[in-house]
CSV table of C-alpha atoms in Angstrom, one decimal:
chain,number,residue,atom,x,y,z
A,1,UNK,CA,88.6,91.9,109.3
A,2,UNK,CA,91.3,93.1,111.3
A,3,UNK,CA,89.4,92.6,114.5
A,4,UNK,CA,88.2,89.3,113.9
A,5,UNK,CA,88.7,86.2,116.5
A,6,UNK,CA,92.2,85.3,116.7
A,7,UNK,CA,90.7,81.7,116.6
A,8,UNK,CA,89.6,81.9,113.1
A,9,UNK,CA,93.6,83.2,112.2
A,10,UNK,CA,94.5,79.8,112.5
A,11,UNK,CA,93.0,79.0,109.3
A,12,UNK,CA,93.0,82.3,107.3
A,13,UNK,CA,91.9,82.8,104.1
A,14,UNK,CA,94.4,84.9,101.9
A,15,UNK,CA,94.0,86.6,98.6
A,16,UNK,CA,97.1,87.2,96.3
A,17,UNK,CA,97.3,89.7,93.5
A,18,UNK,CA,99.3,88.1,90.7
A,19,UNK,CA,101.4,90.2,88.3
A,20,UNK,CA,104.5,91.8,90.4
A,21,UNK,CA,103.4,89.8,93.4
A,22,UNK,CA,103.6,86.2,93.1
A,23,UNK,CA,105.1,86.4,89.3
A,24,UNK,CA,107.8,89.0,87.5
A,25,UNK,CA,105.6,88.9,84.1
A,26,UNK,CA,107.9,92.0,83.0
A,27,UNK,CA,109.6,89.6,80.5
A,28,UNK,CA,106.8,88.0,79.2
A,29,UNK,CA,104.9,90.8,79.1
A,30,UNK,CA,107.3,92.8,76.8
A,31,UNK,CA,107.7,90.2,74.5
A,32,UNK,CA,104.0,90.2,73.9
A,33,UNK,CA,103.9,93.9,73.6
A,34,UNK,CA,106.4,93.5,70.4
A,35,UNK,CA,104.4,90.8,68.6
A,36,UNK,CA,101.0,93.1,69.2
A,37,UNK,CA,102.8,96.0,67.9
A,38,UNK,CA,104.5,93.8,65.1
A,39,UNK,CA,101.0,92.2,63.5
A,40,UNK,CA,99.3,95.7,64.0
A,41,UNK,CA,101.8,97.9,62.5
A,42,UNK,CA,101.6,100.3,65.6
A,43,UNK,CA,104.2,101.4,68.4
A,44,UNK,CA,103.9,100.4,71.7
A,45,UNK,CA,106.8,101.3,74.0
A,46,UNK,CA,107.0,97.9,75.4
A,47,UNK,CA,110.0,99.0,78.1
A,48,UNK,CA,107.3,101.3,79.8
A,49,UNK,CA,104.3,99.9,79.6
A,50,UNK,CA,106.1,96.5,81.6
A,51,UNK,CA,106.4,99.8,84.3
A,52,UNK,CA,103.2,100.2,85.2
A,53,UNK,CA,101.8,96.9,85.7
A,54,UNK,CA,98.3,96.6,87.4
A,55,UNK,CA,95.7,98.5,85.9
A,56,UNK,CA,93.4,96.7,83.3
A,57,UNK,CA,95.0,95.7,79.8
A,58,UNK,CA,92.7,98.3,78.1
A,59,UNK,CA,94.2,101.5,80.0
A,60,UNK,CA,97.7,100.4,79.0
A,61,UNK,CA,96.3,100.0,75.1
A,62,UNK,CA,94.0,103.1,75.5
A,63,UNK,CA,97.9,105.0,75.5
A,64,UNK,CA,98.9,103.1,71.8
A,65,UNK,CA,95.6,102.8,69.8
A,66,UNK,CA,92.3,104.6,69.2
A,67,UNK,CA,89.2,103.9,71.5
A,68,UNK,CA,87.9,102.1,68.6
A,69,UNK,CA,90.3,99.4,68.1
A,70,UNK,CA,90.7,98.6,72.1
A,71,UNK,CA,88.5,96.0,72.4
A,72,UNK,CA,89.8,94.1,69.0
A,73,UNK,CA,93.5,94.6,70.3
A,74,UNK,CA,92.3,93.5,73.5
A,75,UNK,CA,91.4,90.5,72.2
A,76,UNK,CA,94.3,90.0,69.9
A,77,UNK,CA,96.7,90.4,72.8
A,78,UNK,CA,95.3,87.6,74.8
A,79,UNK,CA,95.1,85.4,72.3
A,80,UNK,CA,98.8,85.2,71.2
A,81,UNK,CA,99.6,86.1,75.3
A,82,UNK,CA,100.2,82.5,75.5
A,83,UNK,CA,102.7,82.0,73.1
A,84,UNK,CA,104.7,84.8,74.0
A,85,UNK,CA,104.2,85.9,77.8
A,86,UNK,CA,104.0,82.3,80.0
A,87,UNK,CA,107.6,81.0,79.5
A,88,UNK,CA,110.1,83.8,80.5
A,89,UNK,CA,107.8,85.0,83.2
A,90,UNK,CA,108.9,84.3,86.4
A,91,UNK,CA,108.3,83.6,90.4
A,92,UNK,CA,108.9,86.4,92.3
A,93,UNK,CA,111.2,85.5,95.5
A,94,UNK,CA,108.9,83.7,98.1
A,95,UNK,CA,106.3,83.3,96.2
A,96,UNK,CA,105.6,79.7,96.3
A,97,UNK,CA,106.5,79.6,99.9
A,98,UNK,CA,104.2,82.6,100.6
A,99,UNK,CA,101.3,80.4,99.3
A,100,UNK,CA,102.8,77.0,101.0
A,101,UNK,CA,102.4,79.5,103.9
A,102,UNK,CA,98.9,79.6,103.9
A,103,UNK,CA,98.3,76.8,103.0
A,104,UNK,CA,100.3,74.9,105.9
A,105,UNK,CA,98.0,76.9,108.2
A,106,UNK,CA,95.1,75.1,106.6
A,107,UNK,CA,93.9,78.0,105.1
A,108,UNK,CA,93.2,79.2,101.7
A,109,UNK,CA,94.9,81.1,99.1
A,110,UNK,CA,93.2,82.5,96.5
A,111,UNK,CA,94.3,84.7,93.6
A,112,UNK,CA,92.4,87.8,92.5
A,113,UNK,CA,93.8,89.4,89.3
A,114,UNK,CA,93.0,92.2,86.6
A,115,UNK,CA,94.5,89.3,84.5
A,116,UNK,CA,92.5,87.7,81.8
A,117,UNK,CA,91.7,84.5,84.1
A,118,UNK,CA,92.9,82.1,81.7
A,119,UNK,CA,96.1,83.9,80.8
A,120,UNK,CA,96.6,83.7,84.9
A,121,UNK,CA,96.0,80.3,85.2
A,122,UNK,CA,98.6,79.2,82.3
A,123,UNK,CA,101.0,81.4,84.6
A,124,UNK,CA,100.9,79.9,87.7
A,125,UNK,CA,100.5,76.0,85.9
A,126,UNK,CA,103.4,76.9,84.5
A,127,UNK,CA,105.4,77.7,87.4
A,128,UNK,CA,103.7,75.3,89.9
A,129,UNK,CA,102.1,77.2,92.3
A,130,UNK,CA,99.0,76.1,93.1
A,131,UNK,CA,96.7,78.3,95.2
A,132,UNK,CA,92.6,77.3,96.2
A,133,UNK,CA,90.7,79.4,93.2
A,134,UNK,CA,92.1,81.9,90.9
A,135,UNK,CA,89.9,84.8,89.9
A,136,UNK,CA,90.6,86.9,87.1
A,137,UNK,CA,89.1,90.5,85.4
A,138,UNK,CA,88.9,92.5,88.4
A,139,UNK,CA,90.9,95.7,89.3
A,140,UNK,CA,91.1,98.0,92.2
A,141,UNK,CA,87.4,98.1,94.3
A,142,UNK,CA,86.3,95.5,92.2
A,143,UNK,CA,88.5,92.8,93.6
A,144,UNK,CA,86.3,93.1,96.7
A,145,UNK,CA,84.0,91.1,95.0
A,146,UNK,CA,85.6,88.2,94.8
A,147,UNK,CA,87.0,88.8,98.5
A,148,UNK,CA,84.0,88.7,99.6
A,149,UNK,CA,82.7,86.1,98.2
A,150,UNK,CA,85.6,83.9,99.6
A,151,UNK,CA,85.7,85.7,102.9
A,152,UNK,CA,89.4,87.2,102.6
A,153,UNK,CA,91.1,88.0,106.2
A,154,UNK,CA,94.3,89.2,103.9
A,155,UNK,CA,94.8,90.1,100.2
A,156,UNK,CA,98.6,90.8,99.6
A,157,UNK,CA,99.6,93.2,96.4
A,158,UNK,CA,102.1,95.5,95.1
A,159,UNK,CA,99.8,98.3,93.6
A,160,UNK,CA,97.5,100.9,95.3
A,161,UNK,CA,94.8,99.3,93.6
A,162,UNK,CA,95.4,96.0,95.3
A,163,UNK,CA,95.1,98.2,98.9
A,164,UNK,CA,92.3,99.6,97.7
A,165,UNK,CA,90.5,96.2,96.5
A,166,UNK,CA,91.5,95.2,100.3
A,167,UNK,CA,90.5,98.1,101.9
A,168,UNK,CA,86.8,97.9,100.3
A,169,UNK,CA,86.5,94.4,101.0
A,170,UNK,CA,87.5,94.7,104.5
A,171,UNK,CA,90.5,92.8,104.2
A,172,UNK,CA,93.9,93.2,106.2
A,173,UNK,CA,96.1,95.1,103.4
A,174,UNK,CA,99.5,93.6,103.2
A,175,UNK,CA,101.6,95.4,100.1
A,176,UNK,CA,104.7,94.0,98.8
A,177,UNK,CA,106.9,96.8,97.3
A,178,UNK,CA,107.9,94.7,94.4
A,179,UNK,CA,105.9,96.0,91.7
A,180,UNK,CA,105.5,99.6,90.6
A,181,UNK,CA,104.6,101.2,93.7
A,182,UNK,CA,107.5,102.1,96.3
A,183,UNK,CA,106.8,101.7,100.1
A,184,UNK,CA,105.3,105.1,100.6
A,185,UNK,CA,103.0,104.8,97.9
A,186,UNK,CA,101.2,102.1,99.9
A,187,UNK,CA,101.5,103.2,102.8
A,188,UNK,CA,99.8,106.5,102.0
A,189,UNK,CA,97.6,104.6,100.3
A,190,UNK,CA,96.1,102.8,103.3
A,191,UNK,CA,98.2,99.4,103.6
A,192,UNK,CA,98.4,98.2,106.8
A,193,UNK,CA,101.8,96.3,106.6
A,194,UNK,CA,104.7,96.7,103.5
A,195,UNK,CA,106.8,94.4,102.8
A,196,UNK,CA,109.9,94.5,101.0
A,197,UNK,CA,108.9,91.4,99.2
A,198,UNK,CA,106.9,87.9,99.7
A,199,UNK,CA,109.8,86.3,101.4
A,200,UNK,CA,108.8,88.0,104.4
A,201,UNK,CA,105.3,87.0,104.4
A,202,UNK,CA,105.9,83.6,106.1
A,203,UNK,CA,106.8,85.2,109.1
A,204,UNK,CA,104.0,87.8,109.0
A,205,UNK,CA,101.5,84.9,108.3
A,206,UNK,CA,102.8,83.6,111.6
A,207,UNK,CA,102.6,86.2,114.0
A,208,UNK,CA,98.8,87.1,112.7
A,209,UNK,CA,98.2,83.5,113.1
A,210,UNK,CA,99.3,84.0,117.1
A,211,UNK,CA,96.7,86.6,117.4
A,212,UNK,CA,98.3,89.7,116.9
A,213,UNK,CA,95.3,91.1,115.3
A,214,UNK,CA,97.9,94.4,114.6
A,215,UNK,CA,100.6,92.6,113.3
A,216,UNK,CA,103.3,95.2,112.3
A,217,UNK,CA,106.3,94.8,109.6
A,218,UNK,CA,109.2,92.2,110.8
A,219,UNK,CA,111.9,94.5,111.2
A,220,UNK,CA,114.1,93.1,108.9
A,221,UNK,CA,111.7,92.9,106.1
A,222,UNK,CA,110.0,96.6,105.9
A,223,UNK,CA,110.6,98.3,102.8
């Protein structure tokens, strides 16, 4: 959508990822991780899985139990997620300004997760951020649906998935390199701006807003 209008910038609509873009769930995350391998009697290496943030909840378990049990861990997981995962997790820096952002434009910010969409909801009541529509249960490509559907010029992430999910959906990819993916990562990937982080994104939002359709990386704020 890169070549849309610059009229219609004025009010853009923008999609966020969640985990390791508007929230450091690391914590929470972990802690969950030790309870699930507590009540099931079986190791998960909590320290790395909290390292590869992104992908689906059942590829992480598909590492710790047998195809069999995924979908019953699965579920166990996001019931007690609640319990364990809401309260240490954390805003990432800029993140409710990054959606204030948008929002001050008069457009719409929407979040589009792999996250169980209740789990992701919980997150972001928690920590008052309060974006348009939350969508949850969709990874890589697949968050093109929901892009779509609520006509994205943006979607903002930190994993190659997320620039993929962008890419398909015709979206302007704007990575954050705050997750698990470095700078080159993305790039390679097919972003077409990195950031070192969401406190940059104001600033972004701003020059895209004026009509530069190409809107590069502030200087002071590539990664």
């Amino acid at each position: 959508m890169g070549g849309m209008a610059s009229a219609t910038r004025h009010a853009p609509t923008v999609g966020f990822d969640l985990d390791m873009t508007l929230i450091d769930s690391r914590p929470g995350i972990r802690a969950c991780y030790l309870e699930l391998s507590a009540r099931t009697g079986t190791y998960v290496d909590a320290d790395l899985a909290v390292t590869r943030l992104g992908p689906p909840l059942a590829e992480e378990l598909a590492h710790w139990f047998p195809a069999g049990e995924i979908e019953a861990v699965a579920d166990l997981y996001r019931e007690i997620y609640p319990a364990y995962a809401i309260e240490p997790t954390l805003a990432l820096p800029g993140a409710r300004e990054a959606v204030a952002a948008v929002r001050g434009a008069g457009g719409r910010a929407v979040v589009v997760t792999a996250k169980y969409e209740p789990n992701a909801k919980l997150h972001l009541a928690h920590l008052g951020i309060e974006p348009d529509a939350v969508i949850g249960g969709l990874w890589a490509e697949q968050k093109a649906l929901a892009l779509r559907e609520h006509d994205a010029d943006v979607y903002v992430g930190d994993h190659v998935g997320d620039v993929r999910g962008a890419r398909a959906a015709g979206a302007r990819s704007v990575a954050v390199a705050s997750g698990p993916c470095d700078a080159d990562e993305l790039r390679a990937a097919g972003a077409d701006v990195v950031l070192a982080d969401l406190t940059a994104f104001p600033a972004w939002l701003a020059a895209y807003r004026d009509g530069e359709g190409d809107a590069g990386e502030p200087a002071a704020a590539r990664a």
